[in-house]
Tab-separated table of N, CA and C in Angstrom:
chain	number	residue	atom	x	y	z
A	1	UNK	N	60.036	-9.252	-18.507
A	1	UNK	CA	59.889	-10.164	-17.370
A	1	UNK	C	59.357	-9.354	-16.203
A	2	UNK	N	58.659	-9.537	-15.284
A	2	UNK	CA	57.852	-9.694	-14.528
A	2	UNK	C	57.232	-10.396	-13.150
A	3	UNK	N	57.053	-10.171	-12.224
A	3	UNK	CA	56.502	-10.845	-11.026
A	3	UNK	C	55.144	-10.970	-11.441
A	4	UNK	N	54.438	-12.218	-11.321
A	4	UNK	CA	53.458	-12.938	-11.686
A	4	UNK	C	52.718	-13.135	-9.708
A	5	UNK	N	51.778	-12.246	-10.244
A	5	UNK	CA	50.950	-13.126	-8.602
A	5	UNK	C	49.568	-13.133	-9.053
A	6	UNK	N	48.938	-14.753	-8.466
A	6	UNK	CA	47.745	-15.263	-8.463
A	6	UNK	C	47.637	-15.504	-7.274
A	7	UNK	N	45.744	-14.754	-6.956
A	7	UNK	CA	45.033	-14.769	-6.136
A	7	UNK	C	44.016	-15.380	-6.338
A	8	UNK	N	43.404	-16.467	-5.270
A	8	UNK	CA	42.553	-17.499	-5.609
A	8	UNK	C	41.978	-16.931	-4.482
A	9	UNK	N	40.782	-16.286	-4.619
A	9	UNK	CA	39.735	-16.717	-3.158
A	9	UNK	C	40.030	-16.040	-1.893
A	10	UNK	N	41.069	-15.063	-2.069
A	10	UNK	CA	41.793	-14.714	-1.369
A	10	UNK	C	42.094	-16.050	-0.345
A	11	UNK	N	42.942	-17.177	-0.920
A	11	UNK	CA	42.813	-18.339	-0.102
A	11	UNK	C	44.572	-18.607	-0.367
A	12	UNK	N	44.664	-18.348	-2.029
A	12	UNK	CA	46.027	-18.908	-2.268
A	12	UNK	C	46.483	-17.813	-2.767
A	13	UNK	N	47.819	-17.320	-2.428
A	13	UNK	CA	48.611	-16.546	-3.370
A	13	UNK	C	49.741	-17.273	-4.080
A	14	UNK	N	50.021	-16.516	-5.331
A	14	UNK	CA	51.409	-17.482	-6.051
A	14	UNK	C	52.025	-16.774	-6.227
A	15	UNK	N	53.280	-16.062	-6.260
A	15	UNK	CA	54.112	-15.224	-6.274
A	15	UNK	C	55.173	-15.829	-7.096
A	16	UNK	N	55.462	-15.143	-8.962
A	16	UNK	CA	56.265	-16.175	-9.663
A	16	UNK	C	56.895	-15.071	-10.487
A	17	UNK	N	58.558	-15.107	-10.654
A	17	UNK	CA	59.701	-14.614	-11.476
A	17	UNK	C	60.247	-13.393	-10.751
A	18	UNK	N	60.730	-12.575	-11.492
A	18	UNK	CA	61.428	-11.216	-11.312
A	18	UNK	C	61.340	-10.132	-11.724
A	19	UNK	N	61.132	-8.951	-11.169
A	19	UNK	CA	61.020	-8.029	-11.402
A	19	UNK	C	62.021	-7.337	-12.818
A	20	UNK	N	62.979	-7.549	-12.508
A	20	UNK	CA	64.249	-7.098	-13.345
A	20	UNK	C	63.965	-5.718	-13.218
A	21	UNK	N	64.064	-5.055	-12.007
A	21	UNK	CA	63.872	-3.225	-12.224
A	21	UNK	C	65.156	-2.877	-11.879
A	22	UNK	N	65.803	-3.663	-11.229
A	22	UNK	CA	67.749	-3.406	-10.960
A	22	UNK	C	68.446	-4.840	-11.236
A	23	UNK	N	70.027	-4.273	-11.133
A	23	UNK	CA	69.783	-5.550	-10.795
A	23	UNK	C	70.099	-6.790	-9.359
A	24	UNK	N	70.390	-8.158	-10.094
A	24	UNK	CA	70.400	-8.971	-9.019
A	24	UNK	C	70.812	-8.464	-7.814
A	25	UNK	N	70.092	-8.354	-6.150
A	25	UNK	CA	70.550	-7.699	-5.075
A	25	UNK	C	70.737	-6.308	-5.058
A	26	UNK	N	70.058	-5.556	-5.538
A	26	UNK	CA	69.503	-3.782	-5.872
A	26	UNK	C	68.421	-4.269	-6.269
A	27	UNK	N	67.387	-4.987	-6.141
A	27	UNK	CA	66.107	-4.520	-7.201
A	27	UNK	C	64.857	-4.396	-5.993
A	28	UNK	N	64.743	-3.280	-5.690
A	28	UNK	CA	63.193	-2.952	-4.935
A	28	UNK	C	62.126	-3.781	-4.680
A	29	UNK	N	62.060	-3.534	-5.790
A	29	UNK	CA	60.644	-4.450	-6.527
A	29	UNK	C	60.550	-5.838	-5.791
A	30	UNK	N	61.780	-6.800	-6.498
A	30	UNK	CA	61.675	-7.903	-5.594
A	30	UNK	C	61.985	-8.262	-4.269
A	31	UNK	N	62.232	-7.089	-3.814
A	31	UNK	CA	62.856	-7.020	-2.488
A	31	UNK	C	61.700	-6.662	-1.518
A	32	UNK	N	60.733	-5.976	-2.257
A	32	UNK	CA	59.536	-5.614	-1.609
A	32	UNK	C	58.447	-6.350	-1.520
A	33	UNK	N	58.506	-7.067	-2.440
A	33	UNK	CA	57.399	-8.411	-2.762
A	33	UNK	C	57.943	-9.211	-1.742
A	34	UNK	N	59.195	-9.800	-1.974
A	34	UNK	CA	59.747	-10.986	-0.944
A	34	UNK	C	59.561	-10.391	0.364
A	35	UNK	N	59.835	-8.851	0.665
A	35	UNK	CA	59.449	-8.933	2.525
A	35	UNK	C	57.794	-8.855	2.946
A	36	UNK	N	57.334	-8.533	2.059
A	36	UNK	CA	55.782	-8.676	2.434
A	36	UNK	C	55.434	-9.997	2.550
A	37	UNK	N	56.075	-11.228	1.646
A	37	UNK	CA	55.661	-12.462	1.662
A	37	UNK	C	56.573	-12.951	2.977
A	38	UNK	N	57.836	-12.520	3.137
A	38	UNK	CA	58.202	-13.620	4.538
A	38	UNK	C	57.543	-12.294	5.767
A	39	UNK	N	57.193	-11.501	5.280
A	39	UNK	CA	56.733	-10.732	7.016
A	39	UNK	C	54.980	-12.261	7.286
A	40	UNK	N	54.430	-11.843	6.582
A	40	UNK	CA	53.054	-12.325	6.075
A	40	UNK	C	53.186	-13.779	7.029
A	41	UNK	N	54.278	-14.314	6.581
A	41	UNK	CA	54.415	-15.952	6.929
A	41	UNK	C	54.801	-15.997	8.279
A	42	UNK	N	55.803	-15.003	8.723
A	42	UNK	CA	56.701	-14.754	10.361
A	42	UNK	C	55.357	-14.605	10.887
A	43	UNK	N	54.419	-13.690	10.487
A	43	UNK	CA	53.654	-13.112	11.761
A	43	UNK	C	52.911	-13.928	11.900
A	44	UNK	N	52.025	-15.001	11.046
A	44	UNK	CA	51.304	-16.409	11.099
A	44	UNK	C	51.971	-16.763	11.910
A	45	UNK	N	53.646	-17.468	12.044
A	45	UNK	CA	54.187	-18.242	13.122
A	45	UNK	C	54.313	-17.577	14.277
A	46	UNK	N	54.351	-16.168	14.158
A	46	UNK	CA	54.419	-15.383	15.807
A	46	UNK	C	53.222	-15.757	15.778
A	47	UNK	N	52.188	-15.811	15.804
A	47	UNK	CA	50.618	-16.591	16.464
A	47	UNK	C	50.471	-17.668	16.380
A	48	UNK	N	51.609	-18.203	16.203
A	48	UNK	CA	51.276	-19.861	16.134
A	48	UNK	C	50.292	-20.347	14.869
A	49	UNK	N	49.776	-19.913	14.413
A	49	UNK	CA	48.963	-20.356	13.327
A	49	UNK	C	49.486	-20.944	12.596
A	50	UNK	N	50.918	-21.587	12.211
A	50	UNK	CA	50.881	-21.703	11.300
A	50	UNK	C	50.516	-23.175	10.824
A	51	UNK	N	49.761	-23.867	11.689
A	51	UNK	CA	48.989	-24.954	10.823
A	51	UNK	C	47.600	-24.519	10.294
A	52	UNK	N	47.832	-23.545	9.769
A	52	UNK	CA	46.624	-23.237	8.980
A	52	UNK	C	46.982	-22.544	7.450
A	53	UNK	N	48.357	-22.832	7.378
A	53	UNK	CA	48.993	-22.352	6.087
A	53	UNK	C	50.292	-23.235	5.745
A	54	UNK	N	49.834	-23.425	4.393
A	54	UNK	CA	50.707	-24.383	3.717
A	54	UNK	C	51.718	-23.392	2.774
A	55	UNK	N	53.226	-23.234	2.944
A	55	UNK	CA	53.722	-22.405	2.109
A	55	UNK	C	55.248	-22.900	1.394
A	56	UNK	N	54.932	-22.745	0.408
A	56	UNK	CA	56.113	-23.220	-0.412
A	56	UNK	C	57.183	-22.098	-1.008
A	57	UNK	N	58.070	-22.132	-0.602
A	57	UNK	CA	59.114	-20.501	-0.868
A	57	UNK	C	60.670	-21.354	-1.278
A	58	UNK	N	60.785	-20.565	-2.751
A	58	UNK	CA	61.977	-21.021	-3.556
A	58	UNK	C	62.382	-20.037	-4.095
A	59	UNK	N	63.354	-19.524	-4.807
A	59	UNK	CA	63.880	-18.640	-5.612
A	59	UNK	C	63.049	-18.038	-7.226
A	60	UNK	N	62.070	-17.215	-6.493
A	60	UNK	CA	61.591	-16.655	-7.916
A	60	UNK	C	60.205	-17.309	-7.581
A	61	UNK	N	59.907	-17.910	-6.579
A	61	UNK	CA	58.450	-18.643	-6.408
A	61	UNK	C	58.442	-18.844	-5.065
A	62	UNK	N	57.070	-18.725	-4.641
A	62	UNK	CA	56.184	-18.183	-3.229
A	62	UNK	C	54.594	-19.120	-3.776
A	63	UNK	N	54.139	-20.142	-2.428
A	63	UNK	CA	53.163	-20.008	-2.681
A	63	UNK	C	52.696	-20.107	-1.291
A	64	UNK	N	51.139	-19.583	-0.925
A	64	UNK	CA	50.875	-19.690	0.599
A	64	UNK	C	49.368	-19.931	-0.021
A	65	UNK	N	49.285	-20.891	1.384
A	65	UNK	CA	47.963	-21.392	0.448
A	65	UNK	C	46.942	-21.550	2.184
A	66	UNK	N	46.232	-21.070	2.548
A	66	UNK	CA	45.062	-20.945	3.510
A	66	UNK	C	44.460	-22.371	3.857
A	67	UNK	N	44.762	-23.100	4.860
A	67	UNK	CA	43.820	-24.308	4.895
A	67	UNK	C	42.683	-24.852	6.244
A	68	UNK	N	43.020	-23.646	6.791
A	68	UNK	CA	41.821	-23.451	7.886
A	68	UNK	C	41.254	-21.873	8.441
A	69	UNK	N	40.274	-22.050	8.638
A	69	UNK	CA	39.454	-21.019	8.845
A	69	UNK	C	40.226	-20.163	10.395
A	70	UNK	N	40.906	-18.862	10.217
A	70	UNK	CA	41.148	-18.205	11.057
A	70	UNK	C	40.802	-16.680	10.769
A	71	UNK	N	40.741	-16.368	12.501
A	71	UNK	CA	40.289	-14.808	11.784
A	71	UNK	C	42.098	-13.888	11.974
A	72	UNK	N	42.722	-14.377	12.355
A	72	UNK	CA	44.120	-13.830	12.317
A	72	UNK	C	44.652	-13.848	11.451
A	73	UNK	N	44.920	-15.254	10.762
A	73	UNK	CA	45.277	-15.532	9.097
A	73	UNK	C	44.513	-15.164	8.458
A	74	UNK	N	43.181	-14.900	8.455
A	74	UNK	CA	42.762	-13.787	7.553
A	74	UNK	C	42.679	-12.570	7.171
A	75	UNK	N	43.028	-11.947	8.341
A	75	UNK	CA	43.856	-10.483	8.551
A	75	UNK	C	45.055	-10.430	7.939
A	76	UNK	N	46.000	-11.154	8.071
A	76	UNK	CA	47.490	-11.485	7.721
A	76	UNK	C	47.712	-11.630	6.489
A	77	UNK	N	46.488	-12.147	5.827
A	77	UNK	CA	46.330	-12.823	4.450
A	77	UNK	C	45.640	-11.188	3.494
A	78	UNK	N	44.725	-10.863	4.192
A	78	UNK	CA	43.940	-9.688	3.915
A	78	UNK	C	45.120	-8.231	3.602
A	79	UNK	N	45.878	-8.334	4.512
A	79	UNK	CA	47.199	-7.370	4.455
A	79	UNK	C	47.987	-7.526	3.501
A	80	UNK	N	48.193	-8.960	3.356
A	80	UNK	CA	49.024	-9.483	2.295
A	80	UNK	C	48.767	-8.545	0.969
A	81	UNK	N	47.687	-9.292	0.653
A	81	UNK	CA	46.826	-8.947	-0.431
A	81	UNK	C	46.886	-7.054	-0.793
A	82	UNK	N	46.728	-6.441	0.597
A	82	UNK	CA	46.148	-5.151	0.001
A	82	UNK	C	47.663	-4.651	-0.050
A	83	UNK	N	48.937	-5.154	0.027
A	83	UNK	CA	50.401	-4.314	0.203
A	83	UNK	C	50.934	-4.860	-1.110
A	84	UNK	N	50.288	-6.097	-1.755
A	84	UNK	CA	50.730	-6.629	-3.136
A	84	UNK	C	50.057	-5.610	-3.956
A	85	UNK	N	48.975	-5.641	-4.029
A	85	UNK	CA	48.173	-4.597	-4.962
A	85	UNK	C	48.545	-3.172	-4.739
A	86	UNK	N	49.188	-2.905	-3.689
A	86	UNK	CA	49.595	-1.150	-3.352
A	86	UNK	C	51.549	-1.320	-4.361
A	87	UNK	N	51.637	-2.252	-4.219
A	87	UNK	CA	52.911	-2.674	-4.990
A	87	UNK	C	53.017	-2.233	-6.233
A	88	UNK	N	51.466	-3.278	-6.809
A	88	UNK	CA	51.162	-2.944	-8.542
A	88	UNK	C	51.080	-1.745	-8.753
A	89	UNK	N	50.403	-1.113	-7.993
A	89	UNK	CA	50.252	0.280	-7.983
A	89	UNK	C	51.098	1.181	-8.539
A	90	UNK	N	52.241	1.200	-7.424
A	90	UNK	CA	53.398	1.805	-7.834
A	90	UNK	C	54.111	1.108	-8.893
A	91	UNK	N	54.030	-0.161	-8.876
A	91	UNK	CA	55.649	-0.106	-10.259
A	91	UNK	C	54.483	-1.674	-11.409
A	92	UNK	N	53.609	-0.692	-11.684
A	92	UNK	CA	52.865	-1.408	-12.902
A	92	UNK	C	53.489	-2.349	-13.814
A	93	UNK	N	54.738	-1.723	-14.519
A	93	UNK	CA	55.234	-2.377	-15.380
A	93	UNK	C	56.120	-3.640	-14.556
A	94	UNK	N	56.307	-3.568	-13.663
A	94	UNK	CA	57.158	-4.814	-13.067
A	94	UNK	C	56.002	-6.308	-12.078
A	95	UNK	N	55.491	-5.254	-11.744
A	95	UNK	CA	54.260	-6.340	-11.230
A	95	UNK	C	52.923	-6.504	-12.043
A	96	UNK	N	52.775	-7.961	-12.003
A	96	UNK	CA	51.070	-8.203	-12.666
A	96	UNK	C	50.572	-9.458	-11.349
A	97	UNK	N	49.155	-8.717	-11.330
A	97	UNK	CA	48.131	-9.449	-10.630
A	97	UNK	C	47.123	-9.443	-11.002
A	98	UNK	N	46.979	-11.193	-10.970
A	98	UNK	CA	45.450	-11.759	-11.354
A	98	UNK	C	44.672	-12.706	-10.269
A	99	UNK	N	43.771	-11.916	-10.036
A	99	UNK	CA	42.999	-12.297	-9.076
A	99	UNK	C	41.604	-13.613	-9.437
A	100	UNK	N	41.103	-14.226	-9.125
A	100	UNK	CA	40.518	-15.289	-9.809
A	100	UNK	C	39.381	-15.315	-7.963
A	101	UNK	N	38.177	-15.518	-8.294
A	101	UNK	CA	37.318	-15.080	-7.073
A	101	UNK	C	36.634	-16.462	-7.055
């Protein structure tokens, strides 16, 4: 098992399951994914932007989905992106990302 993230367009991310690298409440992994995804979303609402992002956040599932053209949320979104992939990086076997352009 695994954290599942899909990248659309850099428009939508999906962020889906668990790491299982510790466990429940010790595990890095998902602890590191989940603060990149609620920092990502806070700092949209510290700029007010956030009618330009639609985001759905549940237990084991994240989705943020881009629905107007900003250059802040695209920075925000852009960061997102490059701290998920610096993620995979480090713990390969627990994270997979598929990017779709």
């Amino acid at each position: 098992i695994m954290i599942n993230i899909e990248i659309i367009k850099n428009e939508t991310i999906k962020v889906s399951g668990h790491a299982n690298y510790a466990e429940y409440g010790q595990d890095i992994v998902c602890a590191s994914v989940s603060t990149a995804v609620y920092m990502s979303v806070n700092q949209i609402e510290v700029f007010d932007k956030s009618h330009c992002i639609k985001t759905t956040i549940k237990e084991g599932n994240a989705c943020i989905k881009v629905v107007c053209e900003d250059e802040i949320v695209k920075k925000v979104i852009s960061n997102l992106i490059f701290t998920l992939r610096d993620l995979e990086l480090q713990y390969p076997k627990y994270i997979k990302i598929n990017e779709k352009i």
